[in-house]
Each structure stands twice: as structure tokens, then as C-alpha cells.
Amino acid sequence: MTTPGTVVIVGAGHAGVQAAFSLREEGYDGDIQLLTRERWMPYERPPLSKAWLKAGDHHVDDLYFRSPESYADKKIDLIRGVTVERIDRTSATLECSDGVSRRYDHLVLAPGAVPRRLTLPGSDLAGVCHLHTIDDAQQFLQRIDGARSVVVIGGGFIGLEVAAAARARGLDVVVLEAGTRLMQRAVTSRTSTFFDRVHRSHGTDVRYGALVEALGGDDAGRVGAVHLAGGEVLEADVVVVGIGACPATGLAEEAGLRVGDGIVVDELLTTSDPQISAIGDCARFPHDHQSMRLESVQNAVDHGRCVAGKLAGRPQPYPEVPWFWTEQHGCKLQIAGLLTGYDANLVLGDVEARKFTNLCWKDGVFVGAESINRPGDHIAVRRLLSMTPGHRPSIETATAEGFELKEFAKSAQRAADLREVTT
Ligand SMILES: Cc1cc2nc3c(=O)[nH]c(=O)nc-3n(C[C@H](O)[C@H](O)[C@H](O)COP(=O)(O)OP(=O)(O)OC[C@H]3O[C@@H](n4cnc5c(N)ncnc54)[C@H](O)[C@@H]3O)c2cc1C
């Protein structure tokens, strides 16, 4: 769409806000409406389970992406506290919770993901927390004030970050993981083992194969216990549920768009309706001959830029190298690339000093790495992954004496640039 029209964006998270501002940067001068059901100014989610939970002041405006004025400055009509309830594709309008019907020339769906809920007896007791929004984080902070024990259900990123924050505040913490290792879906077993040791060394009780049967409460309806299969009962003043999230596909599904664990889009992030795009956590997109959905800030922000380019008349397929980070007990893990199915690896650095990089290969091709407290390595790996496989190191090269990752990435880049100039 190169002529001005109205772009309506549903969801003002990382993806939606980036799309709105990138549209202006791309010179788009039509109307932009950015709708969110939340009452807050658009904000960053990652700190909610990390730095923001540390003791001290919890200023909400520290989390805002942009100043309130910047939306008006860029003529972005930010509409807060309004839920989009239905898409009418025939009339290209949205039915909204404020009773207003909004017309779009192009609709960008950026509704994110919704945390998975427990459906066990006691799941609704007071003191059972999720961590997805500012309201959730504020509620968690209130709950742990004066509490002694926290049980975290789920050993994924968010559960472990919250466990670390609760431990740092002196609470007794138990992490219950149903599987056999931590962050199983996203990291290698080496990194799972490393983080298991980190959490234990800080006094957290980490349990595997732990199946929760029910949560117990007192007469006032407050949680007090976690009942495990096998009969063990753990004391819990607060229970944090971190068992993953589902893509917010309801609106799309109801409107008849193609959906399947995410809203299905093509390489330009267009849904099965050419007038509608989907970006961020909700979108299932093609990547490297597969289809994937990612829950990460990088993915959301890059999708936002990509959709803006398309709508401003400069379409570029979405090519980005996925990357992600987490921080637990002072260990910053940065992951670049997709490591699932890797069949060879090599560790550089010093695991005991908590500064190392785990390089991974699949079928002889370098596919990415996990870096712990080695940000320079992470950047070098992202650089390598942006090049064709021929420019990346083989395991033999990386094992050779004197191999230096950052230097290798620099010379690979020079070689790639030279090749581009001469072809
Ligand atoms: C606690 C926490 C910590 C995280 N830490 C990291 C991290 O360290 N690194 C990392 O890369 N990623 C992290 N993530 C993931 C990252 O925040 C998400 O991938 C990112 O926010 C996705 O952006 P999004 O714009 O797709 O969705 P969201 O940020 O979820 O925004 C979607 C917005 O749309 C709104 N919405 C939904 N439906 C409607 C509707 N019908 N009408 C109006 N509004 C609607 C939602 O309320 C929400 O505000 C974390 C997530 C959480 C929750």
C-alpha cells in the first residue's frame, strides 16, 4: 500500500509499537491507529521478570518504550484500554469494546501471546501469580512482601528469572519442572546443566519430573501449599505459574484467517487475507524451509520493521537471525541462531568462571551459539549467522589451536564483503 490509507494495529507491545514508528520512519503518512487493551503506556516486558523485581522503587514509567508525547509527535493515534473484539473482513472494520467501529485499509495483528493457565484444583487461589503484564508484576511484588516461601511451577525462562529474583530477596524457593532439564525447549543440555548448578548454588531447590496435582489454600482463599503427585506437600506463600504461553489467535481464527499454533503468514508477514498482516509472538512465519513462531523481543521488533517496509512500498522478506537473552543470578545467557537438532558442539571460555560460549553445528554447518557473560562472542556469532554457511567456521577450524571467534567473524565478514563487491 503506497497511497495513504488507515493502518490499524491491534496490540501495542514490542511488535505493534515498532510497526507504528517504523511506518513513520519509512515515510508513510496515512493514519495510524495503535490499539491496546492495556491501560498503561506501551512498555517493555523483559524487565518484569528481571531487574524490575529487585528491591527498590518500581516506577512504571521506567518501562515505557517511548515518551507519551512521541506518539502524538509522530501522529500515531494510541488508543489504550480498548479491546478489539471482532474483525469484519467484508467491511474491513473492527468492532471494539468502546462501542466504536474502526475501519482499516490495512490491519496489522500484533496481539502477542497469552500465558498458559493451570487448570488444577486451587489454581484460582489468591497468591497464585502469572507474570505477563505490569499488573501481574505489581501483584507478585505485593504477594511476596512478607512472604517466606515461593514455589515456581515451570523451569522455563520466566519461571527461572522469577525464582532468581525471589531468592535474591531472601525467600525460600522451589522450582518444579515436569521435564528432565531446565529451559528444555530453548537451550542445549549443557546450558540446562549449567543453570541447574547456578540456581542450586544460590540455594534454590530444583526438582525434575515434578507433577503438581493441586494447590491448597486457607479459609480466606489464599494459597498455602502445593500438592505433588506421590503425596509430598510443599509449603508455598506464593505460587508462580510459568508454564509457557499460547499465541493470541482468537480474533484471527474467528475471522476465518489461516491459523495453526499461530497466525500463519508468508515471508512478507501477510496472512491468508492480503489486507491483514500478523507480527510478533502471534505469527507463524516461514524460515529456512520450515515454519516457526518465536516469542522474543528481537523477533517482534524485526517483524514490526518488516511489515512497515512492506506497507510503505519497500517490501523485504523477513530474513533475521533469531536471538534471545535471559538473566539469572548474574549470568546473562545470549542465544543466537536455532540450536534444535544440533549434533556437535564446542565450548570456548571458562565454565567455572561463568564466562563461556557453546558453539553448535548441525550436519557440519555452524547453526549458532549460547554465550554466558560473553557479549562479544554473541555479537560475533550473530555476524557469522548473517553470512552464508560457507563463511562460518567448521568444527575443525574452531577446534584448531589459536582459534579466536571474534577475529574469525571479522575476517569472515571482510571476505563476504569482498565477494559481494566482486560478484
Ligand atoms: C515477563 C516476561 C519476560 C520476558 N523476557 C524476555 C527476554 O528476556 N528476552 C526476550 O527476547 N523476550 C522476552 N519476553 C518475550 C517478549 O516480551 C515477547 O516476545 C514480546 O513482548 C512480544 O511482543 P508482541 O508485540 O508480539 O506481543 P506483546 O508484547 O505481548 O503485546 C501484545 C499486546 O496486545 C494486546 N492485545 C492482545 N489482544 C488484544 C485485543 N484483542 N485488543 C487490543 N489489544 C490486544 C495485549 O494486551 C498486549 O499488550 C518476555 C516476556 C515476558 C512476559
Short mmCIF file of C-alpha atoms and ligand atoms in Angstrom, two decimals:
data_model
loop_
_atom_site.label_atom_id
_atom_site.label_comp_id
_atom_site.label_asym_id
_atom_site.label_seq_id
_atom_site.Cartn_x
_atom_site.Cartn_y
_atom_site.Cartn_z
CA MET A 1 0.00 0.00 0.00
CA THR A 2 1.88 3.08 -1.15
CA THR A 3 -1.02 5.53 -1.05
CA PRO A 4 -2.08 6.91 2.32
CA GLY A 5 -4.81 4.99 3.97
CA THR A 6 -5.52 3.89 7.51
CA VAL A 7 -3.31 1.28 9.11
CA VAL A 8 -4.82 -0.13 12.29
CA ILE A 9 -2.51 -2.08 14.59
CA VAL A 10 -4.03 -4.38 17.22
CA GLY A 11 -1.67 -4.67 20.19
CA ALA A 12 0.86 -2.10 21.42
CA GLY A 13 3.63 -4.44 22.54
CA HIS A 14 7.13 -4.69 21.08
CA ALA A 15 5.84 -5.61 17.62
CA GLY A 16 2.92 -3.19 17.32
CA VAL A 17 4.81 -0.13 18.58
CA GLN A 18 7.80 -0.86 16.35
CA ALA A 19 5.49 -1.22 13.34
CA ALA A 20 3.86 2.15 14.06
CA PHE A 21 7.13 4.08 14.45
CA SER A 22 8.84 2.29 11.57
CA LEU A 23 5.91 3.22 9.31
CA ARG A 24 6.67 6.89 10.02
CA GLU A 25 10.42 6.33 9.55
CA GLU A 26 9.62 4.76 6.19
CA GLY A 27 7.74 7.93 5.22
CA TYR A 28 4.23 6.51 5.46
CA ASP A 29 1.91 9.50 6.00
CA GLY A 30 -1.52 7.92 6.26
CA ASP A 31 -3.42 7.47 9.52
CA ILE A 32 -2.04 5.04 12.08
CA GLN A 33 -4.21 3.76 14.91
CA LEU A 34 -2.47 1.69 17.59
CA LEU A 35 -4.89 -0.09 19.89
CA THR A 36 -4.18 -1.86 23.15
CA ARG A 37 -6.42 -3.33 25.78
CA GLU A 38 -3.91 -2.37 28.49
CA ARG A 39 -4.31 0.91 30.35
CA TRP A 40 -0.55 1.59 30.55
CA MET A 41 1.57 3.41 28.03
CA PRO A 42 3.23 0.71 25.86
CA TYR A 43 6.06 -0.91 27.82
CA GLU A 44 8.85 -3.49 27.76
CA ARG A 45 8.04 -6.90 29.15
CA PRO A 46 11.53 -8.43 29.76
CA PRO A 47 12.34 -6.39 32.91
CA LEU A 48 9.08 -7.56 34.55
CA SER A 49 10.68 -10.88 35.49
CA LYS A 50 14.21 -9.50 35.99
CA ALA A 51 15.50 -6.12 37.17
CA TRP A 52 12.07 -4.77 37.99
CA LEU A 53 11.53 -7.43 40.66
CA LYS A 54 14.64 -6.38 42.55
CA ALA A 55 14.08 -4.47 45.76
CA GLY A 56 13.76 -0.70 45.36
CA ASP A 57 11.43 1.68 43.61
CA HIS A 58 9.22 0.28 40.94
CA HIS A 59 8.48 3.17 38.63
CA VAL A 60 6.17 2.10 35.84
CA ASP A 61 7.42 4.83 33.52
CA ASP A 62 10.94 3.28 33.57
CA LEU A 63 9.41 0.51 31.49
CA TYR A 64 7.87 2.67 28.77
CA PHE A 65 9.28 2.25 25.26
CA ARG A 66 8.77 5.89 24.34
CA SER A 67 7.66 9.10 25.96
CA PRO A 68 3.91 9.71 25.90
CA GLU A 69 4.47 12.76 23.66
CA SER A 70 6.34 10.81 20.99
CA TYR A 71 3.13 9.11 19.81
CA ALA A 72 1.43 12.45 19.19
CA ASP A 73 4.63 13.85 17.64
CA LYS A 74 4.59 11.05 15.07
CA LYS A 75 0.81 11.33 14.60
CA ILE A 76 0.28 7.85 15.95
CA ASP A 77 -3.17 7.60 17.45
CA LEU A 78 -2.53 5.47 20.54
CA ILE A 79 -5.83 4.16 21.91
CA ARG A 80 -5.46 2.48 25.31
CA GLY A 81 -7.87 0.40 27.36
CA VAL A 82 -9.78 -0.80 24.29
CA THR A 83 -10.07 -4.44 23.24
CA VAL A 84 -10.68 -5.33 19.62
CA GLU A 85 -13.48 -7.87 19.80
CA ARG A 86 -14.13 -8.82 16.20
CA ILE A 87 -12.79 -8.34 12.69
CA ASP A 88 -15.36 -7.88 9.94
CA ARG A 89 -13.33 -8.58 6.81
CA THR A 90 -16.19 -7.82 4.43
CA SER A 91 -16.46 -4.20 5.56
CA ALA A 92 -12.81 -4.00 6.71
CA THR A 93 -13.84 -2.84 10.15
CA LEU A 94 -13.07 -3.75 13.74
CA GLU A 95 -15.65 -3.98 16.48
CA CYS A 96 -14.16 -2.62 19.67
CA SER A 97 -15.02 -2.75 23.37
CA ASP A 98 -15.64 1.03 23.47
CA GLY A 99 -18.51 0.58 21.01
CA VAL A 100 -16.60 2.28 18.20
CA SER A 101 -16.33 0.55 14.86
CA ARG A 102 -12.93 1.26 13.27
CA ARG A 103 -12.22 0.97 9.55
CA TYR A 104 -8.88 -0.16 8.19
CA ASP A 105 -7.18 -0.14 4.82
CA HIS A 106 -4.58 -2.48 6.23
CA LEU A 107 -4.83 -4.32 9.53
CA VAL A 108 -1.75 -5.43 11.46
CA LEU A 109 -2.43 -8.05 14.12
CA ALA A 110 0.10 -7.86 16.97
CA PRO A 111 -1.81 -9.27 19.95
CA GLY A 112 1.13 -11.29 21.33
CA ALA A 113 0.72 -14.44 23.36
CA VAL A 114 -1.32 -15.34 26.41
CA PRO A 115 0.24 -17.13 29.40
CA ARG A 116 -0.92 -20.70 29.81
CA ARG A 117 -3.04 -21.19 32.94
CA LEU A 118 -3.10 -24.11 35.33
CA THR A 119 -6.37 -25.98 35.40
CA LEU A 120 -5.80 -27.85 38.65
CA PRO A 121 -7.85 -27.62 41.83
CA GLY A 122 -6.79 -24.46 43.65
CA SER A 123 -5.46 -22.66 40.55
CA ASP A 124 -7.64 -19.62 41.28
CA LEU A 125 -6.49 -19.11 44.88
CA ALA A 126 -5.09 -15.72 45.84
CA GLY A 127 -1.30 -15.80 45.71
CA VAL A 128 -1.17 -17.83 42.50
CA CYS A 129 0.65 -15.48 40.13
CA HIS A 130 1.48 -15.24 36.44
CA LEU A 131 3.96 -12.78 35.05
CA HIS A 132 2.96 -11.21 31.79
CA THR A 133 1.87 -7.64 32.42
CA ILE A 134 2.76 -4.73 34.70
CA ASP A 135 -0.37 -5.55 36.72
CA ASP A 136 0.88 -9.13 37.19
CA ALA A 137 4.32 -7.93 38.31
CA GLN A 138 2.82 -5.44 40.75
CA GLN A 139 0.60 -8.15 42.17
CA PHE A 140 3.57 -10.52 42.54
CA LEU A 141 5.55 -7.83 44.39
CA GLN A 142 2.65 -7.31 46.79
CA ARG A 143 2.33 -11.04 47.37
CA ILE A 144 5.99 -11.63 48.19
CA ASP A 145 6.05 -8.73 50.61
CA GLY A 146 6.15 -10.53 53.97
CA ALA A 147 6.10 -13.99 52.36
CA ARG A 148 8.66 -16.68 53.24
CA SER A 149 8.30 -19.28 50.52
CA VAL A 150 7.72 -19.27 46.78
CA VAL A 151 7.07 -22.30 44.61
CA VAL A 152 7.66 -21.75 40.90
CA ILE A 153 5.83 -24.14 38.60
CA GLY A 154 7.80 -24.43 35.35
CA GLY A 155 11.55 -24.31 34.78
CA GLY A 156 11.43 -22.13 31.67
CA PHE A 157 12.86 -18.64 31.21
CA ILE A 158 10.26 -16.64 33.08
CA GLY A 159 9.92 -19.12 35.96
CA LEU A 160 13.68 -19.21 36.48
CA GLU A 161 14.08 -15.45 36.27
CA VAL A 162 11.38 -15.01 38.91
CA ALA A 163 12.96 -17.76 41.02
CA ALA A 164 16.29 -15.90 40.91
CA ALA A 165 14.65 -12.61 41.86
CA ALA A 166 12.74 -14.21 44.74
CA ARG A 167 15.88 -15.92 46.03
CA ALA A 168 17.79 -12.64 45.83
CA ARG A 169 15.13 -11.19 48.12
CA GLY A 170 15.79 -13.96 50.64
CA LEU A 171 12.74 -16.14 50.07
CA ASP A 172 12.86 -19.94 50.12
CA VAL A 173 12.37 -21.02 46.52
CA VAL A 174 11.45 -24.35 44.97
CA VAL A 175 11.34 -24.76 41.18
CA LEU A 176 9.14 -27.59 39.94
CA GLU A 177 9.91 -28.77 36.43
CA ALA A 178 7.82 -31.54 34.88
CA GLY A 179 10.54 -32.42 32.35
CA THR A 180 14.10 -33.59 32.83
CA ARG A 181 16.00 -30.33 32.46
CA LEU A 182 15.67 -26.53 32.63
CA MET A 183 14.63 -24.37 29.64
CA GLN A 184 14.42 -27.60 27.66
CA ARG A 185 12.72 -26.18 24.57
CA ALA A 186 15.26 -23.44 24.01
CA VAL A 187 18.73 -24.35 25.25
CA THR A 188 21.20 -27.23 24.92
CA SER A 189 21.51 -29.76 27.73
CA ARG A 190 24.94 -28.30 28.58
CA THR A 191 23.36 -24.94 29.30
CA SER A 192 20.48 -26.53 31.21
CA THR A 193 23.01 -28.27 33.46
CA PHE A 194 24.96 -25.05 33.93
CA PHE A 195 21.84 -23.17 35.06
CA ASP A 196 20.76 -26.03 37.31
CA ARG A 197 24.08 -25.60 39.13
CA VAL A 198 23.76 -21.83 39.26
CA HIS A 199 20.30 -21.99 40.84
CA ARG A 200 21.30 -24.68 43.33
CA SER A 201 24.43 -22.74 44.30
CA HIS A 202 22.14 -19.86 45.27
CA GLY A 203 20.07 -22.15 47.47
CA THR A 204 17.12 -22.89 45.18
CA ASP A 205 15.59 -26.34 45.38
CA VAL A 206 15.18 -27.53 41.77
CA ARG A 207 13.05 -30.64 41.17
CA TYR A 208 12.56 -32.56 37.93
CA GLY A 209 9.71 -34.85 36.88
CA ALA A 210 7.64 -32.90 39.41
CA LEU A 211 3.92 -33.16 38.75
CA VAL A 212 1.59 -30.84 40.61
CA GLU A 213 -1.80 -32.32 41.46
CA ALA A 214 -3.45 -29.47 43.34
CA LEU A 215 -2.87 -26.23 45.18
CA GLY A 216 -4.12 -25.96 48.73
CA GLY A 217 -5.41 -22.83 50.41
CA ASP A 218 -6.59 -21.47 53.73
CA ASP A 219 -10.11 -20.42 54.72
CA ALA A 220 -9.52 -16.93 53.36
CA GLY A 221 -8.85 -18.38 49.89
CA ARG A 222 -5.08 -17.79 49.97
CA VAL A 223 -2.70 -20.35 48.57
CA GLY A 224 -0.56 -22.12 51.18
CA ALA A 225 0.55 -25.44 49.74
CA VAL A 226 1.46 -27.31 46.58
CA HIS A 227 0.42 -30.97 46.44
CA LEU A 228 2.68 -33.14 44.29
CA ALA A 229 1.90 -36.46 42.68
CA GLY A 230 3.30 -39.02 45.10
CA GLY A 231 1.87 -37.26 48.11
CA GLU A 232 4.51 -34.68 49.02
CA VAL A 233 3.15 -31.30 50.10
CA LEU A 234 5.29 -28.16 49.77
CA GLU A 235 4.65 -25.02 51.76
CA ALA A 236 4.05 -22.01 49.49
CA ASP A 237 3.06 -18.48 50.46
CA VAL A 238 3.20 -17.59 46.78
CA VAL A 239 2.98 -19.81 43.70
CA VAL A 240 4.28 -18.57 40.34
CA VAL A 241 2.98 -20.29 37.24
CA GLY A 242 5.48 -20.17 34.34
CA ILE A 243 4.31 -22.91 32.01
CA GLY A 244 4.58 -21.12 28.69
CA ALA A 245 2.25 -19.10 26.53
CA CYS A 246 -0.13 -19.66 23.61
CA PRO A 247 -0.32 -17.34 20.59
CA ALA A 248 -3.30 -14.98 20.71
CA THR A 249 -5.09 -16.30 17.64
CA GLY A 250 -8.72 -15.89 18.71
CA LEU A 251 -9.55 -12.80 16.61
CA ALA A 252 -7.86 -14.24 13.53
CA GLU A 253 -9.48 -17.61 13.89
CA GLU A 254 -12.92 -16.13 14.31
CA ALA A 255 -12.35 -14.00 11.20
CA GLY A 256 -11.53 -17.13 9.17
CA LEU A 257 -7.80 -16.43 8.71
CA ARG A 258 -5.42 -19.37 8.42
CA VAL A 259 -4.26 -20.35 11.91
CA GLY A 260 -2.21 -23.23 13.32
CA ASP A 261 -0.26 -22.62 16.53
CA GLY A 262 -0.01 -19.00 15.43
CA ILE A 263 -1.49 -16.85 12.71
CA VAL A 264 0.01 -18.22 9.50
CA VAL A 265 1.81 -15.60 7.39
CA ASP A 266 4.06 -15.58 4.33
CA GLU A 267 7.62 -14.24 4.14
CA LEU A 268 6.26 -10.68 4.00
CA LEU A 269 4.14 -11.39 7.11
CA THR A 270 0.86 -11.25 5.18
CA THR A 271 -1.92 -13.53 6.44
CA SER A 272 -4.27 -15.51 4.22
CA ASP A 273 -6.08 -12.16 3.69
CA PRO A 274 -3.83 -9.71 1.75
CA GLN A 275 -5.35 -6.79 3.69
CA ILE A 276 -4.15 -8.23 7.02
CA SER A 277 -0.64 -8.87 8.38
CA ALA A 278 0.35 -10.58 11.63
CA ILE A 279 3.57 -9.91 13.55
CA GLY A 280 5.37 -10.77 16.78
CA ASP A 281 4.57 -13.62 19.17
CA CYS A 282 1.28 -14.43 17.42
CA ALA A 283 2.74 -15.01 13.94
CA ARG A 284 3.83 -18.32 12.40
CA PHE A 285 6.16 -17.46 9.55
CA PRO A 286 8.34 -19.32 7.03
CA HIS A 287 12.04 -19.51 7.89
CA ASP A 288 14.70 -21.62 6.26
CA HIS A 289 12.23 -24.07 4.66
CA GLN A 290 10.29 -24.54 7.90
CA SER A 291 7.51 -22.62 9.61
CA MET A 292 8.16 -21.19 13.03
CA ARG A 293 6.81 -18.97 15.75
CA LEU A 294 9.08 -17.20 18.21
CA GLU A 295 8.44 -15.42 21.47
CA SER A 296 11.24 -12.89 21.62
CA VAL A 297 11.76 -9.16 21.53
CA GLN A 298 14.14 -9.39 18.56
CA ASN A 299 11.55 -11.26 16.53
CA ALA A 300 8.74 -8.86 17.46
CA VAL A 301 10.79 -5.75 16.70
CA ASP A 302 12.14 -7.07 13.41
CA HIS A 303 8.64 -8.15 12.35
CA GLY A 304 7.46 -4.61 13.14
CA ARG A 305 10.16 -3.15 10.86
CA CYS A 306 9.48 -5.69 8.14
CA VAL A 307 5.73 -5.04 7.99
CA ALA A 308 6.32 -1.28 7.94
CA GLY A 309 8.67 -1.63 4.96
CA LYS A 310 6.05 -3.64 3.12
CA LEU A 311 3.25 -1.15 3.80
CA ALA A 312 5.46 1.77 2.78
CA GLY A 313 6.11 0.13 -0.56
CA ARG A 314 9.58 -1.31 0.17
CA PRO A 315 8.89 -4.99 0.82
CA GLN A 316 11.82 -7.08 2.07
CA PRO A 317 11.30 -10.70 3.10
CA TYR A 318 11.92 -11.34 6.79
CA PRO A 319 15.48 -12.67 6.96
CA GLU A 320 16.60 -12.03 10.51
CA VAL A 321 18.85 -14.28 12.59
CA PRO A 322 16.89 -15.18 15.74
CA TRP A 323 18.46 -14.19 19.04
CA PHE A 324 17.30 -14.19 22.65
CA TRP A 325 18.58 -13.47 26.13
CA THR A 326 17.81 -14.20 29.76
CA GLU A 327 19.49 -13.20 33.01
CA GLN A 328 19.52 -15.34 36.14
CA HIS A 329 21.74 -14.78 39.19
CA GLY A 330 24.14 -12.53 37.28
CA CYS A 331 24.53 -14.99 34.41
CA LYS A 332 23.47 -13.36 31.15
CA LEU A 333 22.71 -16.03 28.58
CA GLN A 334 22.51 -14.82 24.98
CA ILE A 335 21.43 -17.29 22.32
CA ALA A 336 21.92 -16.68 18.60
CA GLY A 337 20.55 -19.00 15.94
CA LEU A 338 18.37 -22.08 16.19
CA LEU A 339 20.10 -24.88 18.03
CA THR A 340 17.42 -27.56 17.88
CA GLY A 341 18.79 -30.76 16.43
CA TYR A 342 22.47 -29.69 16.74
CA ASP A 343 24.79 -32.69 16.59
CA ALA A 344 28.19 -31.26 17.54
CA ASN A 345 29.33 -28.57 19.92
CA LEU A 346 32.43 -26.89 21.28
CA VAL A 347 32.84 -24.82 24.44
CA LEU A 348 35.12 -21.78 24.41
CA GLY A 349 35.99 -19.94 27.62
CA ASP A 350 35.74 -20.84 31.28
CA VAL A 351 32.62 -22.58 32.56
CA GLU A 352 33.69 -22.34 36.22
CA ALA A 353 34.20 -18.59 35.88
CA ARG A 354 30.67 -18.40 34.36
CA LYS A 355 32.05 -16.93 31.12
CA PHE A 356 31.81 -19.26 28.16
CA THR A 357 30.30 -19.82 24.73
CA ASN A 358 28.84 -23.09 23.49
CA LEU A 359 29.17 -23.22 19.67
CA CYS A 360 26.83 -25.64 17.85
CA TRP A 361 26.85 -27.39 14.46
CA LYS A 362 24.23 -29.41 12.65
CA ASP A 363 25.15 -31.63 9.69
CA GLY A 364 28.52 -29.88 9.58
CA VAL A 365 27.01 -26.36 9.38
CA PHE A 366 27.55 -23.84 12.17
CA VAL A 367 23.99 -23.02 13.40
CA GLY A 368 24.53 -20.81 16.43
CA ALA A 369 25.72 -20.49 19.99
CA GLU A 370 24.84 -19.85 23.59
CA SER A 371 27.06 -17.30 25.32
CA ILE A 372 27.16 -16.78 29.05
CA ASN A 373 28.59 -13.43 30.11
CA ARG A 374 30.45 -13.19 26.77
CA PRO A 375 28.56 -10.48 24.86
CA GLY A 376 31.38 -10.05 22.34
CA ASP A 377 31.07 -13.70 21.32
CA HIS A 378 27.31 -13.31 20.94
CA ILE A 379 27.75 -10.40 18.54
CA ALA A 380 30.39 -12.34 16.59
CA VAL A 381 28.02 -15.31 16.28
CA ARG A 382 25.18 -13.11 15.03
CA ARG A 383 27.56 -11.67 12.46
CA LEU A 384 28.56 -15.16 11.30
CA LEU A 385 24.95 -16.33 11.09
CA SER A 386 24.07 -13.40 8.84
CA MET A 387 26.55 -14.82 6.27
CA THR A 388 26.13 -17.87 4.06
CA PRO A 389 27.24 -21.18 5.65
CA GLY A 390 30.47 -21.19 3.61
CA HIS A 391 31.75 -18.19 5.62
CA ARG A 392 31.07 -19.78 9.01
CA PRO A 393 33.65 -21.83 10.93
CA SER A 394 33.75 -25.61 10.66
CA ILE A 395 34.22 -27.52 13.90
CA GLU A 396 37.76 -28.39 12.78
CA THR A 397 38.59 -24.70 12.33
CA ALA A 398 37.11 -23.80 15.70
CA THR A 399 38.97 -26.61 17.46
CA ALA A 400 42.34 -25.64 15.97
CA GLU A 401 44.83 -24.01 18.33
CA GLY A 402 44.71 -20.22 18.34
CA PHE A 403 41.11 -20.01 17.07
CA GLU A 404 39.63 -16.70 18.13
CA LEU A 405 35.90 -16.31 17.47
CA LYS A 406 35.71 -12.54 17.21
CA GLU A 407 38.74 -12.35 14.91
CA PHE A 408 37.32 -15.15 12.77
CA ALA A 409 33.99 -13.30 12.44
CA LYS A 410 35.76 -10.09 11.43
CA SER A 411 37.79 -11.75 8.68
CA ALA A 412 34.78 -13.77 7.52
CA GLN A 413 32.88 -10.50 7.20
CA ARG A 414 35.70 -8.94 5.18
CA ALA A 415 35.75 -11.97 2.88
CA ALA A 416 31.95 -11.87 2.48
CA ASP A 417 32.03 -8.11 1.71
CA LEU A 418 34.79 -8.60 -0.82
CA ARG A 419 32.87 -11.37 -2.52
CA GLU A 420 29.82 -9.12 -2.74
CA VAL A 421 31.86 -6.34 -4.38
CA THR A 422 33.48 -8.67 -6.92
CA THR A 423 30.33 -10.54 -7.96
C1 LIG B 1 7.88 -11.47 31.91
C2 LIG B 1 8.42 -11.61 30.52
C3 LIG B 1 9.79 -11.60 30.31
C4 LIG B 1 10.31 -11.73 29.03
N1 LIG B 1 11.68 -11.68 28.84
C5 LIG B 1 12.17 -11.72 27.59
C6 LIG B 1 13.58 -11.61 27.36
O1 LIG B 1 14.37 -11.52 28.28
N2 LIG B 1 14.02 -11.59 26.08
C7 LIG B 1 13.16 -11.70 25.02
O2 LIG B 1 13.60 -11.66 23.86
N3 LIG B 1 11.83 -11.84 25.21
C8 LIG B 1 11.32 -11.85 26.46
N4 LIG B 1 9.96 -11.98 26.65
C9 LIG B 1 9.10 -12.18 25.49
C10 LIG B 1 8.79 -10.84 24.83
O3 LIG B 1 8.37 -9.92 25.79
C11 LIG B 1 7.71 -11.06 23.76
O4 LIG B 1 8.26 -11.91 22.78
C12 LIG B 1 7.29 -9.73 23.15
O5 LIG B 1 6.67 -8.91 24.11
C13 LIG B 1 6.31 -9.98 22.01
O6 LIG B 1 5.84 -8.77 21.53
P1 LIG B 1 4.40 -8.67 20.83
O7 LIG B 1 4.27 -7.25 20.44
O8 LIG B 1 4.25 -9.73 19.83
O9 LIG B 1 3.37 -9.03 21.99
P2 LIG B 1 3.11 -8.36 23.39
O10 LIG B 1 4.31 -7.63 23.88
O11 LIG B 1 2.56 -9.44 24.25
O12 LIG B 1 1.97 -7.27 23.11
C14 LIG B 1 0.69 -7.62 22.68
C15 LIG B 1 -0.28 -6.60 23.22
O13 LIG B 1 -1.52 -6.74 22.53
C16 LIG B 1 -2.59 -6.58 23.45
N5 LIG B 1 -3.79 -7.23 22.90
C17 LIG B 1 -3.99 -8.55 22.70
N6 LIG B 1 -5.20 -8.78 22.15
C18 LIG B 1 -5.78 -7.57 22.01
C19 LIG B 1 -7.04 -7.15 21.50
N7 LIG B 1 -7.93 -8.01 21.02
N8 LIG B 1 -7.33 -5.82 21.52
C20 LIG B 1 -6.43 -4.92 21.99
N9 LIG B 1 -5.22 -5.28 22.48
C21 LIG B 1 -4.89 -6.58 22.48
C22 LIG B 1 -2.05 -7.29 24.68
O14 LIG B 1 -2.78 -6.93 25.83
C23 LIG B 1 -0.61 -6.80 24.69
O15 LIG B 1 -0.50 -5.58 25.36
C24 LIG B 1 9.42 -11.88 27.93
C25 LIG B 1 8.03 -11.92 28.14
C26 LIG B 1 7.53 -11.79 29.42
C27 LIG B 1 6.03 -11.84 29.63
#
